[in-house]
mmCIF file of C-alpha atoms in Angstrom:
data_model
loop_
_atom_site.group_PDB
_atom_site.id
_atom_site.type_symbol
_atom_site.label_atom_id
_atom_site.label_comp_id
_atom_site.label_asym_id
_atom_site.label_seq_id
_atom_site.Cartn_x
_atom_site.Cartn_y
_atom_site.Cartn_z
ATOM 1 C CA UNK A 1 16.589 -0.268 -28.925
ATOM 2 C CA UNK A 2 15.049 2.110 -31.902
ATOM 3 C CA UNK A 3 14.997 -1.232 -33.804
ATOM 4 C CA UNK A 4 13.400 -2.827 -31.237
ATOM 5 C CA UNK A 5 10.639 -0.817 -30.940
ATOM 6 C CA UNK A 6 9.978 0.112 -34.867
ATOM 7 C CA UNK A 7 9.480 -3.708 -35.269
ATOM 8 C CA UNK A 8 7.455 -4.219 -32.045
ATOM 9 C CA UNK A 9 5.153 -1.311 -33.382
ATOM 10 C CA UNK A 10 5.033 -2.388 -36.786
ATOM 11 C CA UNK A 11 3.919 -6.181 -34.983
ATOM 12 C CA UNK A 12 0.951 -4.268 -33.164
ATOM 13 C CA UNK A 13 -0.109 -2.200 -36.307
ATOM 14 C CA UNK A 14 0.031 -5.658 -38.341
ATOM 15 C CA UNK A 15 -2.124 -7.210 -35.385
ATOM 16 C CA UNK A 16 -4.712 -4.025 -34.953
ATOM 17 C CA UNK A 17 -5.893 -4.028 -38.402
ATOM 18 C CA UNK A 18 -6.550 -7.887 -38.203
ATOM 19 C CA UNK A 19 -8.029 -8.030 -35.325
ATOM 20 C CA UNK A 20 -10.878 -5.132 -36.194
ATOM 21 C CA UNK A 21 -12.726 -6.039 -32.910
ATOM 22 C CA UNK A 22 -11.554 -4.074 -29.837
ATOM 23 C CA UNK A 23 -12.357 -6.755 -27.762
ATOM 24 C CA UNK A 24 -10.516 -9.589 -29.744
ATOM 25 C CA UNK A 25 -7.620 -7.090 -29.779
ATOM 26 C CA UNK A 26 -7.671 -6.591 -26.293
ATOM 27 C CA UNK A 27 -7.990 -10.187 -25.288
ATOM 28 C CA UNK A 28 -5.052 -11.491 -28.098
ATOM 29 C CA UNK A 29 -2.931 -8.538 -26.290
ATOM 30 C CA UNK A 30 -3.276 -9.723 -23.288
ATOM 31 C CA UNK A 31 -2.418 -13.438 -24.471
ATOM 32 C CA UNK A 32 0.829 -12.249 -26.345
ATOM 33 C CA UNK A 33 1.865 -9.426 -23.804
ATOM 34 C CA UNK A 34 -0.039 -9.759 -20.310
ATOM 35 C CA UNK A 35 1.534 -12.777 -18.677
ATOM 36 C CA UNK A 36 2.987 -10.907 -15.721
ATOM 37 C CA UNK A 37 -0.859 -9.216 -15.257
ATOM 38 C CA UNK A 38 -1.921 -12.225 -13.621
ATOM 39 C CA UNK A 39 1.038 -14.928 -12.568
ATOM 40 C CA UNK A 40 2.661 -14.149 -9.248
ATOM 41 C CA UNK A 41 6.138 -12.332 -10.257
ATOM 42 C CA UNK A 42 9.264 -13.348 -8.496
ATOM 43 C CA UNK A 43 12.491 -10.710 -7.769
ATOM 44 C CA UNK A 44 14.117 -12.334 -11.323
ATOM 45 C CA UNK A 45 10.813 -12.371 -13.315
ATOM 46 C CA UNK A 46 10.190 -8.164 -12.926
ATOM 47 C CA UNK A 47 12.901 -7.580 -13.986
ATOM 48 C CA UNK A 48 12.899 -9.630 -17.084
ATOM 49 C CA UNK A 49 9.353 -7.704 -17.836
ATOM 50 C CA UNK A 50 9.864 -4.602 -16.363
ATOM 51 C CA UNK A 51 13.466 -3.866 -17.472
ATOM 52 C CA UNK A 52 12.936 -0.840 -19.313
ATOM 53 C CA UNK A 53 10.195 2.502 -19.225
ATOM 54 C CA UNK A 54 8.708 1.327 -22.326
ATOM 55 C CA UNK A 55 7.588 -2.412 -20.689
ATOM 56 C CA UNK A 56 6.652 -0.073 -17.787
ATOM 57 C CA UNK A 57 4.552 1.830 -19.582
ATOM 58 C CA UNK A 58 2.763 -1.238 -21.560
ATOM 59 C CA UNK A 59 1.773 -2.966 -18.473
ATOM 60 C CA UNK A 60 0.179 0.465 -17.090
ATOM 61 C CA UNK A 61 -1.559 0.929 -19.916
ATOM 62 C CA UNK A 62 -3.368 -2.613 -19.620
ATOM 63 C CA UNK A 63 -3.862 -1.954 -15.800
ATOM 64 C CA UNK A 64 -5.673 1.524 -16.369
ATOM 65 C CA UNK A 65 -7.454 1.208 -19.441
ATOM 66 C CA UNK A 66 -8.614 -2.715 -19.466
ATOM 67 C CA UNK A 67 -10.938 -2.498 -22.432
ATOM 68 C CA UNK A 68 -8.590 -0.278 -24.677
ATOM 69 C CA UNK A 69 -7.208 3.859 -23.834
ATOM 70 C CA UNK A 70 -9.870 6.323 -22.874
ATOM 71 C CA UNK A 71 -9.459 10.119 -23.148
ATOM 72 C CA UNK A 72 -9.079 11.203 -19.428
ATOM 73 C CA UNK A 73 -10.835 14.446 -20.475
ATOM 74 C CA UNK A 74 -14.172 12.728 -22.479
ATOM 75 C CA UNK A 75 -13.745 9.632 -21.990
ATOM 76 C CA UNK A 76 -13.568 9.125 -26.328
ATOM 77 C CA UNK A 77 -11.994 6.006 -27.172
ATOM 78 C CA UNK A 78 -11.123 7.333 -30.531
ATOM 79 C CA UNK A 79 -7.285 7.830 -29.604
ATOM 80 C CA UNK A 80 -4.561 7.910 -31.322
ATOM 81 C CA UNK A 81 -0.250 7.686 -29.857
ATOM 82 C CA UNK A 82 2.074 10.497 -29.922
ATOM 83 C CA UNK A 83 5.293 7.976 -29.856
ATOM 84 C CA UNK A 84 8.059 10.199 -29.676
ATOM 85 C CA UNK A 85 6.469 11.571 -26.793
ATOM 86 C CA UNK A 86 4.808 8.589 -24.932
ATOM 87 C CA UNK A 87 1.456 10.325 -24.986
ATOM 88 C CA UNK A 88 -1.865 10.047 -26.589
ATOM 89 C CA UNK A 89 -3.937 12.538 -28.222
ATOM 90 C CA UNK A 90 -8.178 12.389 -28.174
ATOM 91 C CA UNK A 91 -9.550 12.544 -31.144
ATOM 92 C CA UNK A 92 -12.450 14.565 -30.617
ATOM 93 C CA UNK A 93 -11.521 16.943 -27.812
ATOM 94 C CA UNK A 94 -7.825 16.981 -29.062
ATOM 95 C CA UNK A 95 -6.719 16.799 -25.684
ATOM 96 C CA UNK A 96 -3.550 14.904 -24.783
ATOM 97 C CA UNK A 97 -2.322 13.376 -21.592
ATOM 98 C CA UNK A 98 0.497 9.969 -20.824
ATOM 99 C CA UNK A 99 -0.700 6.773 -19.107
ATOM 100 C CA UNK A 100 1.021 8.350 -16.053
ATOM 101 C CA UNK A 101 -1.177 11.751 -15.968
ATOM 102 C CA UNK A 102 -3.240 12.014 -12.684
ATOM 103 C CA UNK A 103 -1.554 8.958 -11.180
ATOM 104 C CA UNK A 104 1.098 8.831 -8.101
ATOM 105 C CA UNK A 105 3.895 9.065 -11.252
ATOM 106 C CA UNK A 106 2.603 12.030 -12.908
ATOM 107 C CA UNK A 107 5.455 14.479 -13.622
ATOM 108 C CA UNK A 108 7.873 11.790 -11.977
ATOM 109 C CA UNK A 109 11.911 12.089 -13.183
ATOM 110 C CA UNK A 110 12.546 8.644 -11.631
ATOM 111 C CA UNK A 111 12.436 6.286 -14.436
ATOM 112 C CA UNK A 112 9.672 3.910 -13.802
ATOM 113 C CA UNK A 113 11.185 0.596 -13.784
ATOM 114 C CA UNK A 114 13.079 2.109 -10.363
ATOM 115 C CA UNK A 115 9.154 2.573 -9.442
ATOM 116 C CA UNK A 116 8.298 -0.862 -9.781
ATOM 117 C CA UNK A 117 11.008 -1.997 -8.336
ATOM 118 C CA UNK A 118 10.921 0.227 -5.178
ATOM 119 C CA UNK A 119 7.633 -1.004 -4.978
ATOM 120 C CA UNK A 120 7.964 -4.789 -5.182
ATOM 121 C CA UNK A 121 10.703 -4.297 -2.325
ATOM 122 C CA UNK A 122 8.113 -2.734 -0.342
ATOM 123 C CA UNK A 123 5.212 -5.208 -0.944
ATOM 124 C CA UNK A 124 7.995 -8.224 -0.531
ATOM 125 C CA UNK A 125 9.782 -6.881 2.750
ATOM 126 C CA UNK A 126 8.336 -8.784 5.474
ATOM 127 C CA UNK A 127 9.651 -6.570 7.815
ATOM 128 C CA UNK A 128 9.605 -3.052 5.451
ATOM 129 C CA UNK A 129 12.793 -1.388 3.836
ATOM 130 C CA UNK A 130 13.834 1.706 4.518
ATOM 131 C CA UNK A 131 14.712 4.542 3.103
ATOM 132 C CA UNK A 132 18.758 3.580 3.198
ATOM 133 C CA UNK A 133 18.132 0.505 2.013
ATOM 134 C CA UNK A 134 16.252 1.737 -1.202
ATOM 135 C CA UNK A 135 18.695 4.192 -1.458
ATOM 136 C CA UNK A 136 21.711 1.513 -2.233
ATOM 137 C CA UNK A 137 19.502 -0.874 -3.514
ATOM 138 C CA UNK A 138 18.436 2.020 -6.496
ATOM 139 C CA UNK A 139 21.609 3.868 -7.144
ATOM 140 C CA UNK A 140 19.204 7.137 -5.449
ATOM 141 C CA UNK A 141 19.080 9.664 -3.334
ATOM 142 C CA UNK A 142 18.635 9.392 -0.009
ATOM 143 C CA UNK A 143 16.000 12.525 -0.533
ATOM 144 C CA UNK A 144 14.896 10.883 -3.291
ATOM 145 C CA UNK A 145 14.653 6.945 -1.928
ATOM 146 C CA UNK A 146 12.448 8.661 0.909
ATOM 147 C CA UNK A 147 10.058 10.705 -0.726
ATOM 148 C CA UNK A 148 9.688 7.371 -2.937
ATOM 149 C CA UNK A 149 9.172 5.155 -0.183
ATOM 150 C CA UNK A 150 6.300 7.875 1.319
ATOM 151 C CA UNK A 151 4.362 8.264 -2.062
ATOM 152 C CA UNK A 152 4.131 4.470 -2.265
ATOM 153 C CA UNK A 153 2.831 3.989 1.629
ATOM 154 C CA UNK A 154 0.040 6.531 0.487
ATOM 155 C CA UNK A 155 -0.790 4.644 -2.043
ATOM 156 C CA UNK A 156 -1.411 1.835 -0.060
ATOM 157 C CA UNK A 157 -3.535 3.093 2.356
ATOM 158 C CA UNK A 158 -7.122 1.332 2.971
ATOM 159 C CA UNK A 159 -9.571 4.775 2.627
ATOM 160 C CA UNK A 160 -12.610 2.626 3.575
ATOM 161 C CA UNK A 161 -11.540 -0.407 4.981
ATOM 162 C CA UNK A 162 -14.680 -2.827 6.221
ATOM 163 C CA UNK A 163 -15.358 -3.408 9.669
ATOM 164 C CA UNK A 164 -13.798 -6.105 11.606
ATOM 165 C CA UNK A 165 -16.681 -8.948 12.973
ATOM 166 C CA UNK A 166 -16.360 -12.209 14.235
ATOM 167 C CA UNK A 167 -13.382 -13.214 16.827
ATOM 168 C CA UNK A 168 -11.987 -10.098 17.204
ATOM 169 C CA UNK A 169 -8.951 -9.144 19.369
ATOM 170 C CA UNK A 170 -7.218 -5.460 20.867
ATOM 171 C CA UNK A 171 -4.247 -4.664 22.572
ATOM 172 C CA UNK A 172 -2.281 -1.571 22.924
ATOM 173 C CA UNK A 173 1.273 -0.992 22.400
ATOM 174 C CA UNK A 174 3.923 1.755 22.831
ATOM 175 C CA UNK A 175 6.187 2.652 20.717
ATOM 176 C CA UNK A 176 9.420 4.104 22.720
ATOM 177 C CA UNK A 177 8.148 2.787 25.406
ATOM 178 C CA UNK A 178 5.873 2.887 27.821
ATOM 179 C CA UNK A 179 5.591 6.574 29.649
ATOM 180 C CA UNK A 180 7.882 6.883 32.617
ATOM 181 C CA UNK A 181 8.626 9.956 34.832
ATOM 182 C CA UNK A 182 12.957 10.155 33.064
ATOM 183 C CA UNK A 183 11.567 10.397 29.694
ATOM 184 C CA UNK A 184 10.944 13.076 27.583
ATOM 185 C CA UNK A 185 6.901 13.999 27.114
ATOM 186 C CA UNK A 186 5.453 12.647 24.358
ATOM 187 C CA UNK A 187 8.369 10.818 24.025
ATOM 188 C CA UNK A 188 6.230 7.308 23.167
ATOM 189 C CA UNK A 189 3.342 7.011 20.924
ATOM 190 C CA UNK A 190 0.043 4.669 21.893
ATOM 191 C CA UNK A 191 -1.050 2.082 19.100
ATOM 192 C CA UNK A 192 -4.300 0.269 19.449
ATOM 193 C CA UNK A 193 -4.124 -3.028 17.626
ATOM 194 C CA UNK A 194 -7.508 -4.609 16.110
ATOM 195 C CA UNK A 195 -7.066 -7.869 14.214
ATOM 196 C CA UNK A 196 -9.981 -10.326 13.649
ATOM 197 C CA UNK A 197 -8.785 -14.123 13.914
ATOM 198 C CA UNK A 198 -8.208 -15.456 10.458
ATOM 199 C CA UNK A 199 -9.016 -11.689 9.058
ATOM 200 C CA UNK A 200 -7.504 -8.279 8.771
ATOM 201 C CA UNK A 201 -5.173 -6.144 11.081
ATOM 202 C CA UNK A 202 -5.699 -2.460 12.241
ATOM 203 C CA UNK A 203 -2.753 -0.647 13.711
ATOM 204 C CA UNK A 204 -4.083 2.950 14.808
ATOM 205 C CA UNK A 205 -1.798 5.355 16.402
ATOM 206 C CA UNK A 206 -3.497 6.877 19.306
ATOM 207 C CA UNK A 207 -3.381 10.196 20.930
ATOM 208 C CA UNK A 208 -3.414 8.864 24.545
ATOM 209 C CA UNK A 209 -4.424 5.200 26.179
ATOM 210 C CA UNK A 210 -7.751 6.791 27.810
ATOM 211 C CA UNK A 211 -10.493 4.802 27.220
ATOM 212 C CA UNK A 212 -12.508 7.812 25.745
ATOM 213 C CA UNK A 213 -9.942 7.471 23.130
ATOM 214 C CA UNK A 214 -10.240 3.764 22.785
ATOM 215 C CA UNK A 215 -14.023 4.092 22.788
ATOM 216 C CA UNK A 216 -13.673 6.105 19.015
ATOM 217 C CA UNK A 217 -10.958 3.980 17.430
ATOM 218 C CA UNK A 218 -13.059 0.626 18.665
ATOM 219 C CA UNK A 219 -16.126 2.080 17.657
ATOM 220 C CA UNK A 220 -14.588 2.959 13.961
ATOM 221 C CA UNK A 221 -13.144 -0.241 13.382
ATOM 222 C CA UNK A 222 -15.459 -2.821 14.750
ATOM 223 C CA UNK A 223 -18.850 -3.749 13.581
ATOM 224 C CA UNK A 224 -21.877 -4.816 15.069
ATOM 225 C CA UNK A 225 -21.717 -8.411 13.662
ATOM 226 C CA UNK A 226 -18.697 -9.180 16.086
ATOM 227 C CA UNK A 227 -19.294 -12.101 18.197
ATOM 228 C CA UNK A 228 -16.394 -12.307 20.499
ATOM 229 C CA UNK A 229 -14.177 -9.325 22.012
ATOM 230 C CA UNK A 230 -11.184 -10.361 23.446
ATOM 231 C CA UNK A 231 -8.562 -8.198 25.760
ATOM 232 C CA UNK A 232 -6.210 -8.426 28.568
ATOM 233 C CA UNK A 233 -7.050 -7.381 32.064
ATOM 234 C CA UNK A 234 -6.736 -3.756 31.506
ATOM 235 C CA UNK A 235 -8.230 -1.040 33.050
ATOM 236 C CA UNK A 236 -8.859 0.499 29.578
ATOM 237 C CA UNK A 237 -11.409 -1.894 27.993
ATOM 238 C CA UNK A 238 -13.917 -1.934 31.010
ATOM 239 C CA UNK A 239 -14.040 1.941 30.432
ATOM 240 C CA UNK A 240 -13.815 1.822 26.586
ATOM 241 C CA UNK A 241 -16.076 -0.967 25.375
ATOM 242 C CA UNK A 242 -20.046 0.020 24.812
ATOM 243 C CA UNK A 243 -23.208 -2.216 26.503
ATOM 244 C CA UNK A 244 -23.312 -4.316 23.262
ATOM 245 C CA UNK A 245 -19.774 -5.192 23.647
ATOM 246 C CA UNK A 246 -19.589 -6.070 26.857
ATOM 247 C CA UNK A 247 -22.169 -8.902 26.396
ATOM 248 C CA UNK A 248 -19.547 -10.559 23.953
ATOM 249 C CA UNK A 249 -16.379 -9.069 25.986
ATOM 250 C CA UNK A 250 -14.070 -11.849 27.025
ATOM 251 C CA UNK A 251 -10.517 -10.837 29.151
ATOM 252 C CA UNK A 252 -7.304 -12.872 30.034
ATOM 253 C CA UNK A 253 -5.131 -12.379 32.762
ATOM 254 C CA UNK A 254 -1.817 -11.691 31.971
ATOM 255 C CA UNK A 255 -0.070 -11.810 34.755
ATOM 256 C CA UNK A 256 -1.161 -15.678 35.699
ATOM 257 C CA UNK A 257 -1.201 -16.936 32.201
ATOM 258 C CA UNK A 258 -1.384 -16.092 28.457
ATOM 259 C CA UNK A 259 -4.322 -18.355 26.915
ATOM 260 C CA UNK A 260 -7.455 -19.275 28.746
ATOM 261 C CA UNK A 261 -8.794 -21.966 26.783
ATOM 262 C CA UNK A 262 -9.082 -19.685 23.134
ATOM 263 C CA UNK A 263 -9.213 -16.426 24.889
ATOM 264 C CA UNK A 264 -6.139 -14.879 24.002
ATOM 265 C CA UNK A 265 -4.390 -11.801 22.274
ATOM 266 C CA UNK A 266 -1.318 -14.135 21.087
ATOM 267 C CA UNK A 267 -2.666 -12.971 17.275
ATOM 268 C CA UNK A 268 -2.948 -9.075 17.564
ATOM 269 C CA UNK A 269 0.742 -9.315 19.931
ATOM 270 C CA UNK A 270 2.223 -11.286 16.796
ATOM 271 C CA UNK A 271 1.892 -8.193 14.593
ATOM 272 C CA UNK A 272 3.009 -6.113 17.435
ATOM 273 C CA UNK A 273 6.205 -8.155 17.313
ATOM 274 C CA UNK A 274 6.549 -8.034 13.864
ATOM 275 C CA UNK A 275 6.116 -4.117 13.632
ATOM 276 C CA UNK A 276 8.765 -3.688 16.777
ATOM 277 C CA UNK A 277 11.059 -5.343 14.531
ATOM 278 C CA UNK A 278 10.264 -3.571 11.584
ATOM 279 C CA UNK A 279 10.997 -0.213 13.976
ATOM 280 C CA UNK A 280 13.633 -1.602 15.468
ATOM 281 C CA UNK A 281 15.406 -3.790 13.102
ATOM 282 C CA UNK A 282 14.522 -1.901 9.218
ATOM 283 C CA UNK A 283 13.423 1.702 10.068
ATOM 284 C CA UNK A 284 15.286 2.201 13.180
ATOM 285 C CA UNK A 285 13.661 5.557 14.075
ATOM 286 C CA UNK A 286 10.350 6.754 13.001
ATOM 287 C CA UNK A 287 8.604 10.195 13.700
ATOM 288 C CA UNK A 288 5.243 10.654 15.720
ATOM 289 C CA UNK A 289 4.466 12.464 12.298
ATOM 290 C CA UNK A 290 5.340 9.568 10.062
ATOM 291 C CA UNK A 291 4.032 6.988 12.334
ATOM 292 C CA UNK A 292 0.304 6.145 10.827
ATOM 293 C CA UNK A 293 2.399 5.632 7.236
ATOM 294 C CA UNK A 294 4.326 3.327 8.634
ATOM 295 C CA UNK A 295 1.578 1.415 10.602
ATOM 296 C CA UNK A 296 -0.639 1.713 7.430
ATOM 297 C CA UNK A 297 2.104 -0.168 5.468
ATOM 298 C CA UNK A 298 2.563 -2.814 7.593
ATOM 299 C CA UNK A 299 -1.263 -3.584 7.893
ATOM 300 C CA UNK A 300 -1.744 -3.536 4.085
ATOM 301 C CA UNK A 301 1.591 -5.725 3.399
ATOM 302 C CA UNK A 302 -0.175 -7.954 6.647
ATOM 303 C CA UNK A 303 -3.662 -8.002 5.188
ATOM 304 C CA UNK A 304 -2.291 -9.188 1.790
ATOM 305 C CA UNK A 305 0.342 -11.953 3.258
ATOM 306 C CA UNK A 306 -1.402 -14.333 1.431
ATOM 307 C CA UNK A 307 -2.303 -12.532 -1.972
ATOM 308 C CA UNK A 308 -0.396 -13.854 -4.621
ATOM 309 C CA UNK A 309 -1.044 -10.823 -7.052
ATOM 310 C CA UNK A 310 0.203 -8.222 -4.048
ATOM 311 C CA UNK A 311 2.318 -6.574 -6.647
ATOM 312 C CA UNK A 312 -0.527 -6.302 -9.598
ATOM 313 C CA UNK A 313 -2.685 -4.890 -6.746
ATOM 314 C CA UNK A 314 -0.190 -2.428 -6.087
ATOM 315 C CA UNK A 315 0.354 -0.930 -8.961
ATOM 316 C CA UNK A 316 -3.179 -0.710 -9.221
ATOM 317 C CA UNK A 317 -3.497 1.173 -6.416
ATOM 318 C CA UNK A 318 -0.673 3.672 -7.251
ATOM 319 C CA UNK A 319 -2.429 4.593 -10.809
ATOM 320 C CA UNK A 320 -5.473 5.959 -8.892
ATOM 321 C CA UNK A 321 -3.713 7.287 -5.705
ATOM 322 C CA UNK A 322 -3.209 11.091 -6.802
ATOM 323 C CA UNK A 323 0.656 12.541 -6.611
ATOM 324 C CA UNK A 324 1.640 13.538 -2.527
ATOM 325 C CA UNK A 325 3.774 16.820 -2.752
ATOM 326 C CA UNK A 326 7.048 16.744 -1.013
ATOM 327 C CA UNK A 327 6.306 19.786 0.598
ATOM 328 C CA UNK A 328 3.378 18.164 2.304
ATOM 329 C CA UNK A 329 5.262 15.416 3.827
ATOM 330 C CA UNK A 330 8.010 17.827 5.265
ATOM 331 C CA UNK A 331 4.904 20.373 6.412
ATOM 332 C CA UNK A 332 4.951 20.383 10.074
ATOM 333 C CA UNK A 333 1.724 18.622 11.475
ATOM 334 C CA UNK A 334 -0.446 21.656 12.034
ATOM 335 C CA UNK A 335 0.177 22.590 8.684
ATOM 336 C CA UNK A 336 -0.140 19.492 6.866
ATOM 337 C CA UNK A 337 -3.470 18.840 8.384
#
């Protein structure tokens, strides 16, 4: 392995001082190195690139810093490698950091090809992993395979996400059920599902089914370009929906049939489905407090079905997500707010 990498650094030395242009450089690294930044990566193919930390680190390195490293303190490009440490020192402000510092794997003992990994499960899992699984499946931890799994569902989280237009569709489900006098209070958990007809999915974890509470999350989600609202019969969306929205507010009846012509909410019901069975049949339990994670997962792994880069996106998402303490996810909700 030492051998390995004195040649493979003596290669890029040999290639740096030909290629005197940072840009060349850049681009001929990419030819000789990048494949995997672009191609969609199968189960077999990561870990033929990704089979060690120092591959890990290389293909982090071209994700952050596209156009060559960058001090993270000036912003110098004049920087040079500390390689028995993996770090790099700036040149004029002598500070030095890792291609790892202020990202989601900063201070990390989890060797980072068990990161990528653990992360292409989770972006490949139709249905989610859980924390079990990722447990056998890394040789981890069951502490450790959850805290993973949580720091990665952060990362994936949509901060601004754009308003839903066009054909747009809502339902609301309950997880646990719906609320019956024998059960325990607050025993189920409301989710308002959003998804625009050949366009992205919201799954929003309510406080109640009220239609004040509706009113918010519709009014937060949808935009005023949408053309057509579509619901079922319930009492909710009468109550919840504003003028503007009732003027393009179209309803089927449930309990005669499920698609009037193409009103229907057969779209938003088939993510419902496939989050049920992603409670039901990966997770098997969640918590109230967990819940949005978990919802927020499945709408970004839904909302990329069709991206063949999911995993490159990722990644890239992870290196500017900042690190989530442990002690935040295990804070009870009052303090963790």
């Amino acid at each position: 392995m030492l051998l390995e990498n004195l040649v493979a650094f003596r290669r890029e030395e040999v290639l740096h001082r030909l290629f005197g242009c940072h840009v060349l450089w850049v681009l001929f690294y990419f030819l000789f190195h990048g494949a995997s930044m672009t191609k969609e990566l199968d189960l077999c193919e990561l870990i033929q690139d990704f089979g060690n930390d120092e591959k890990c680190r290389a293909y982090l390195e071209r994700l952050r810093w596209k156009n060559g490293v960058q001090c993270l303190e000036c912003g110098s490009s004049k920087v040079y490698r500390i390689l028995k440490r993996n770090q790099f020192v700036c040149d004029d402000c002598s500070h030095q950091f890792s291609v790892t510092a202020q990202t989601i794997f900063h201070d990390t003992h989890l060797p980072l090809w068990k990161w990528f990994l653990a992360t292409y499960l989770l972006c490949e899992s139709r249905k989610g992993m859980s924390a079990n699984q990722m447990k056998r499946q890394l040789g981890v931890s069951y502490k450790t395979a959850w805290y993973l799994c949580h720091r990665i569902r952060a990362a994936m989280l949509d901060v601004a996400p754009e308003p839903l237009g066009g054909t747009v569709e809502i339902d609301e489900t309950y997880v646990a059920g719906k609320k019956r006098r024998w059960r325990a209070k607050n025993a189920e958990q409301v989710v308002i599902g959003i998804r625009q007809r050949n366009g992205d999915l919201r799954l929003i974890r309510a406080a109640d089914a009220r239609s004040a509470t509706v009113r918010e999350i519709i009014n937060a989600n949808i935009g005023a370009h949408v053309e057509v609202i579509m619901t079922d019969q319930s009492a909710i969306y009468p109550w919840a929906l504003n003028h503007m929205q009732k003027e393009v507010h179209k309803t089927v009846n449930h309990s005669r049939e499920y698609v009037h012509g193409d009103v229907h909410t057969n779209t938003v019901e088939s993510a419902f489905s496939l989050l049920k069975r992603g409670i039901f049949g990966t997770w098997h339990k969640v918590s109230a407090k967990h819940l949005p994670a978990y919802l927020d997962e499945m709408c970004f792994r839904f909302n990329n079905r069709k991206n063949p880069y999911l995993f490159r996106d990722t990644m890239l998402k992870l290196i500017d997500s900042p690190n989530l303490e442990y002690k935040h996810l295990t804070a009870k909700i009052h303090d963790a707010a």
